[in-house]
CSV table of C-alpha atoms in Angstrom, one decimal:
chain,number,residue,atom,x,y,z
A,1,MET,CA,20.0,-42.8,24.5
A,2,ASP,CA,21.2,-40.0,22.2
A,3,SER,CA,24.9,-39.3,22.4
A,4,ALA,CA,26.5,-35.9,22.9
A,5,ASP,CA,27.6,-35.9,19.3
A,6,ASP,CA,24.0,-36.5,18.2
A,7,ARG,CA,22.9,-33.6,20.3
A,8,GLN,CA,25.6,-31.3,18.9
A,9,SER,CA,24.7,-32.2,15.3
A,10,ALA,CA,21.1,-31.3,15.9
A,11,LEU,CA,21.9,-28.0,17.5
A,12,ASP,CA,24.2,-27.1,14.7
A,13,ARG,CA,21.2,-27.0,12.4
A,14,LEU,CA,19.6,-24.3,14.4
A,15,ARG,CA,19.9,-20.5,14.0
A,16,PRO,CA,21.9,-18.9,16.9
A,17,GLU,CA,18.8,-17.5,18.7
A,18,LEU,CA,17.2,-21.0,18.8
A,19,LYS,CA,20.4,-22.7,20.0
A,20,LEU,CA,20.0,-20.9,23.3
A,21,ALA,CA,16.4,-22.2,23.8
A,22,ALA,CA,17.4,-25.7,22.7
A,23,GLY,CA,20.3,-25.6,25.1
A,24,LEU,CA,17.8,-25.7,28.0
A,25,VAL,CA,16.9,-29.2,27.0
A,26,PRO,CA,19.6,-31.6,28.3
A,27,VAL,CA,18.9,-34.4,25.8
A,28,VAL,CA,17.8,-34.3,22.2
A,29,GLY,CA,14.6,-36.4,22.5
A,30,PRO,CA,12.1,-37.0,19.8
A,31,ALA,CA,10.1,-33.8,20.4
A,32,LEU,CA,13.2,-31.5,20.1
A,33,ALA,CA,14.6,-33.5,17.2
A,34,GLN,CA,11.2,-33.1,15.4
A,35,TYR,CA,11.1,-29.4,16.2
A,36,ILE,CA,14.6,-28.9,14.7
A,37,ASP,CA,13.7,-30.8,11.6
A,38,ASP,CA,10.4,-28.9,11.1
A,39,HIS,CA,12.1,-25.6,11.7
A,40,ALA,CA,14.7,-26.4,9.1
A,41,GLU,CA,12.1,-27.5,6.6
A,42,ARG,CA,10.1,-24.3,7.0
A,43,ARG,CA,13.2,-22.3,6.4
A,44,ARG,CA,13.9,-24.2,3.2
A,45,ALA,CA,10.3,-23.8,2.0
A,46,ARG,CA,10.4,-20.1,2.6
A,47,ILE,CA,13.6,-19.7,0.6
A,48,ALA,CA,12.1,-21.8,-2.2
A,49,ALA,CA,9.1,-19.5,-2.3
A,50,VAL,CA,11.3,-16.5,-2.7
A,51,GLY,CA,13.1,-18.3,-5.5
A,52,ARG,CA,9.9,-19.0,-7.3
A,53,SER,CA,8.8,-15.4,-7.0
A,54,PHE,CA,12.2,-14.2,-8.3
A,55,SER,CA,12.0,-16.5,-11.3
A,56,SER,CA,8.4,-15.4,-12.1
A,57,GLU,CA,9.4,-11.7,-12.0
A,58,SER,CA,12.8,-12.0,-13.7
A,59,GLY,CA,12.4,-15.0,-16.0
A,60,ALA,CA,15.8,-16.2,-14.7
A,61,ASP,CA,16.9,-19.0,-12.5
A,62,PRO,CA,18.0,-18.2,-8.9
A,63,GLU,CA,21.4,-19.6,-9.8
A,64,ASN,CA,21.7,-16.7,-12.3
A,65,LEU,CA,21.0,-14.3,-9.4
A,66,LEU,CA,23.8,-15.8,-7.3
A,67,ALA,CA,26.2,-15.6,-10.2
A,68,VAL,CA,25.5,-11.9,-10.8
A,69,ALA,CA,25.6,-11.1,-7.0
A,70,ALA,CA,29.0,-12.7,-6.8
A,71,ALA,CA,30.4,-9.9,-8.9
A,72,HIS,CA,28.5,-7.1,-7.1
A,73,GLU,CA,29.2,-6.7,-3.4
A,74,ARG,CA,26.2,-4.6,-2.5
A,75,LEU,CA,23.8,-6.8,-4.4
A,76,SER,CA,25.4,-9.8,-2.7
A,77,ASP,CA,24.7,-8.2,0.7
A,78,LEU,CA,21.1,-7.4,-0.3
A,79,VAL,CA,20.5,-11.0,-1.4
A,80,ALA,CA,21.9,-12.2,2.0
A,81,ASP,CA,19.7,-9.8,3.9
A,82,VAL,CA,16.6,-10.6,2.0
A,83,MET,CA,17.1,-14.3,2.5
A,84,GLU,CA,17.6,-13.9,6.2
A,85,SER,CA,14.4,-11.9,6.4
A,86,ALA,CA,12.5,-14.5,4.4
A,87,GLN,CA,13.4,-17.2,6.9
A,88,ARG,CA,11.7,-15.2,9.6
A,89,THR,CA,8.2,-14.8,8.1
A,90,SER,CA,5.4,-17.2,7.1
A,91,SER,CA,3.6,-14.5,5.1
A,92,GLU,CA,3.2,-15.6,1.5
A,93,ARG,CA,2.7,-12.0,0.5
A,94,LYS,CA,6.0,-11.0,2.0
A,95,LEU,CA,7.9,-13.9,0.6
A,96,ALA,CA,6.6,-13.0,-2.9
A,97,ALA,CA,7.6,-9.4,-2.2
A,98,PHE,CA,11.1,-10.5,-1.3
A,99,GLY,CA,11.4,-12.4,-4.6
A,100,ARG,CA,10.4,-9.2,-6.5
A,101,ILE,CA,13.0,-7.2,-4.6
A,102,LEU,CA,15.7,-9.7,-5.7
A,103,ALA,CA,14.4,-9.7,-9.3
A,104,SER,CA,14.6,-5.9,-9.4
A,105,GLY,CA,18.2,-6.0,-8.1
A,106,PHE,CA,19.1,-8.8,-10.6
A,107,LEU,CA,17.7,-6.8,-13.6
A,108,ALA,CA,19.4,-3.5,-12.6
A,109,HIS,CA,22.3,-4.5,-10.2
A,110,ASP,CA,23.7,-0.9,-9.9
A,111,ASP,CA,24.2,1.2,-6.8
A,112,ALA,CA,21.2,3.5,-7.4
A,113,ALA,CA,18.9,0.5,-7.7
A,114,VAL,CA,20.3,-1.2,-4.6
A,115,ASP,CA,19.9,2.1,-2.7
A,116,GLU,CA,16.2,2.0,-3.4
A,117,LEU,CA,15.9,-1.7,-2.8
A,118,GLU,CA,17.5,-1.5,0.6
A,119,LEU,CA,14.8,0.9,1.7
A,120,ILE,CA,12.1,-1.2,0.2
A,121,HIS,CA,13.5,-4.3,1.9
A,122,ALA,CA,13.7,-2.6,5.2
A,123,ALA,CA,10.0,-1.5,4.9
A,124,VAL,CA,8.7,-4.9,3.9
A,125,ARG,CA,10.8,-6.6,6.5
A,126,ASP,CA,9.2,-4.5,9.3
A,127,MET,CA,5.6,-5.1,8.1
A,128,GLU,CA,3.4,-7.9,9.5
A,129,GLY,CA,-0.1,-8.8,8.8
A,130,GLY,CA,-1.6,-5.8,10.7
A,131,HIS,CA,0.6,-3.4,8.7
A,132,LEU,CA,-0.5,-5.0,5.4
A,133,ARG,CA,-4.2,-4.7,6.3
A,134,VAL,CA,-3.8,-1.0,7.2
A,135,LEU,CA,-1.8,-0.4,4.0
A,136,ASP,CA,-4.5,-2.1,1.9
A,137,ARG,CA,-7.2,0.1,3.5
A,138,LEU,CA,-5.2,3.3,3.0
A,139,ALA,CA,-4.6,2.3,-0.7
A,140,GLN,CA,-8.3,1.9,-1.2
A,141,SER,CA,-9.0,5.5,-0.4
A,142,GLY,CA,-7.9,6.8,-3.8
A,143,ALA,CA,-9.9,7.8,-6.9
A,144,GLY,CA,-8.2,5.2,-9.1
A,145,PRO,CA,-5.3,2.7,-9.3
A,146,THR,CA,-3.0,5.1,-11.1
A,147,GLN,CA,-3.6,8.2,-9.0
A,148,SER,CA,-0.8,9.7,-6.9
A,149,SER,CA,-1.1,10.0,-3.1
A,150,ALA,CA,-2.4,13.6,-3.6
A,151,HIS,CA,-5.6,12.1,-4.9
A,152,HIS,CA,-6.1,9.8,-1.9
A,153,LEU,CA,-8.5,10.7,0.8
A,154,GLY,CA,-7.6,10.3,4.4
A,155,VAL,CA,-8.9,7.5,6.5
A,156,PRO,CA,-10.0,8.4,10.1
A,157,ASP,CA,-7.9,6.8,12.8
A,158,TYR,CA,-11.0,5.5,14.5
A,159,GLU,CA,-11.9,3.5,11.4
A,160,LEU,CA,-8.5,2.0,11.2
A,161,ALA,CA,-8.6,1.3,15.0
A,162,ALA,CA,-11.9,-0.7,14.5
A,163,MET,CA,-9.9,-3.3,12.5
A,164,PHE,CA,-8.2,-4.5,15.6
A,165,PRO,CA,-9.5,-5.9,19.0
A,166,ASN,CA,-7.4,-3.5,21.0
A,167,GLY,CA,-8.2,-0.5,18.8
A,168,VAL,CA,-6.2,2.7,19.0
A,169,VAL,CA,-3.6,1.1,21.3
A,170,VAL,CA,-2.5,-1.3,18.5
A,171,VAL,CA,-3.3,0.8,15.4
A,172,TYR,CA,-1.0,3.7,16.3
A,173,ALA,CA,1.9,1.3,16.8
A,174,ILE,CA,1.2,0.1,13.2
A,175,LEU,CA,0.7,3.6,11.8
A,176,LYS,CA,4.0,4.9,13.4
A,177,THR,CA,5.9,2.1,11.7
A,178,LEU,CA,4.3,3.0,8.4
A,179,GLU,CA,5.2,6.7,9.0
A,180,ARG,CA,8.8,5.8,9.9
A,181,HIS,CA,9.3,4.1,6.6
A,182,GLY,CA,7.7,6.9,4.6
A,183,ILE,CA,4.7,4.7,3.6
A,184,ALA,CA,1.9,6.8,5.2
A,185,GLY,CA,1.3,9.7,7.5
A,186,PRO,CA,-1.3,11.9,9.2
A,187,MET,CA,-3.1,14.5,7.1
A,188,THR,CA,-4.4,16.5,10.1
A,189,PRO,CA,-2.3,17.6,13.1
A,190,PRO,CA,-2.6,16.2,16.6
A,191,SER,CA,-5.3,17.8,18.7
A,192,GLN,CA,-5.9,18.2,22.4
A,193,ASP,CA,-9.5,17.3,21.7
A,194,LEU,CA,-9.6,13.5,22.3
A,195,ASP,CA,-12.9,13.3,20.3
A,196,GLN,CA,-11.3,14.7,17.2
A,197,SER,CA,-10.2,12.1,14.7
A,198,ILE,CA,-6.9,12.2,12.7
A,199,LEU,CA,-6.9,11.4,9.0
A,200,TRP,CA,-4.2,9.1,7.8
A,201,SER,CA,-3.2,8.9,4.1
A,202,ILE,CA,-1.0,6.7,2.1
A,203,TRP,CA,2.1,8.4,0.6
A,204,ASP,CA,3.7,7.8,-2.8
A,205,PHE,CA,6.3,5.4,-1.4
A,206,GLY,CA,3.5,3.4,0.1
A,207,LEU,CA,1.7,3.3,-3.3
A,208,LEU,CA,4.9,2.1,-5.0
A,209,LEU,CA,5.1,-0.7,-2.5
A,210,HIS,CA,1.4,-1.6,-2.7
A,211,ARG,CA,1.2,-1.5,-6.5
A,212,THR,CA,4.5,-3.3,-7.3
A,213,ILE,CA,6.3,-5.1,-4.5
A,214,LEU,CA,3.4,-6.0,-2.2
A,215,LYS,CA,0.8,-6.4,-4.9
A,216,ALA,CA,-1.8,-9.1,-4.4
A,217,SER,CA,-0.9,-12.3,-6.2
């Protein structure tokens, strides 16, 4: 039978929010032990993926990033925040984006750059697969890959809603997240007419994300 020390050692490897759930299990049996090990391995793999993306974009080793961050408090905080976010997603596209964010911070490491990267990180962190699908569709509405948002046509909300099983109920939760981060917004005002569609368009910040940070690999 597992000892109390074995159980505590296993729990110590978990993040705080998982310790509470694991605490409901009185004994660290094989299933819980395997769950803890798998969870820890996934976290390591995600951090490694961010490191590979960082190296690909910057041409430097992640150790170099940590050395530079040690001398710049705000960059150090950004690295910690990005790594925490990375451990909470399985999206390869987001993990690559997190690496690009760190590469940008490493190459610039000044306050103005960190100001921007904090906004970019917050936007990417809050986006899941549904947000990325909508972002891709909105980005496709332009006349060309170098055009500003002024040259992008709006996409009707009913067309975006058709991408999801629960339609409008889900897509507006997604659109409002994009709007809150300055990524996209409505081109036409709300209407009392329920049959009138609203056009949504990508904004310049959304294009910046789509073309650089969240670009397809």
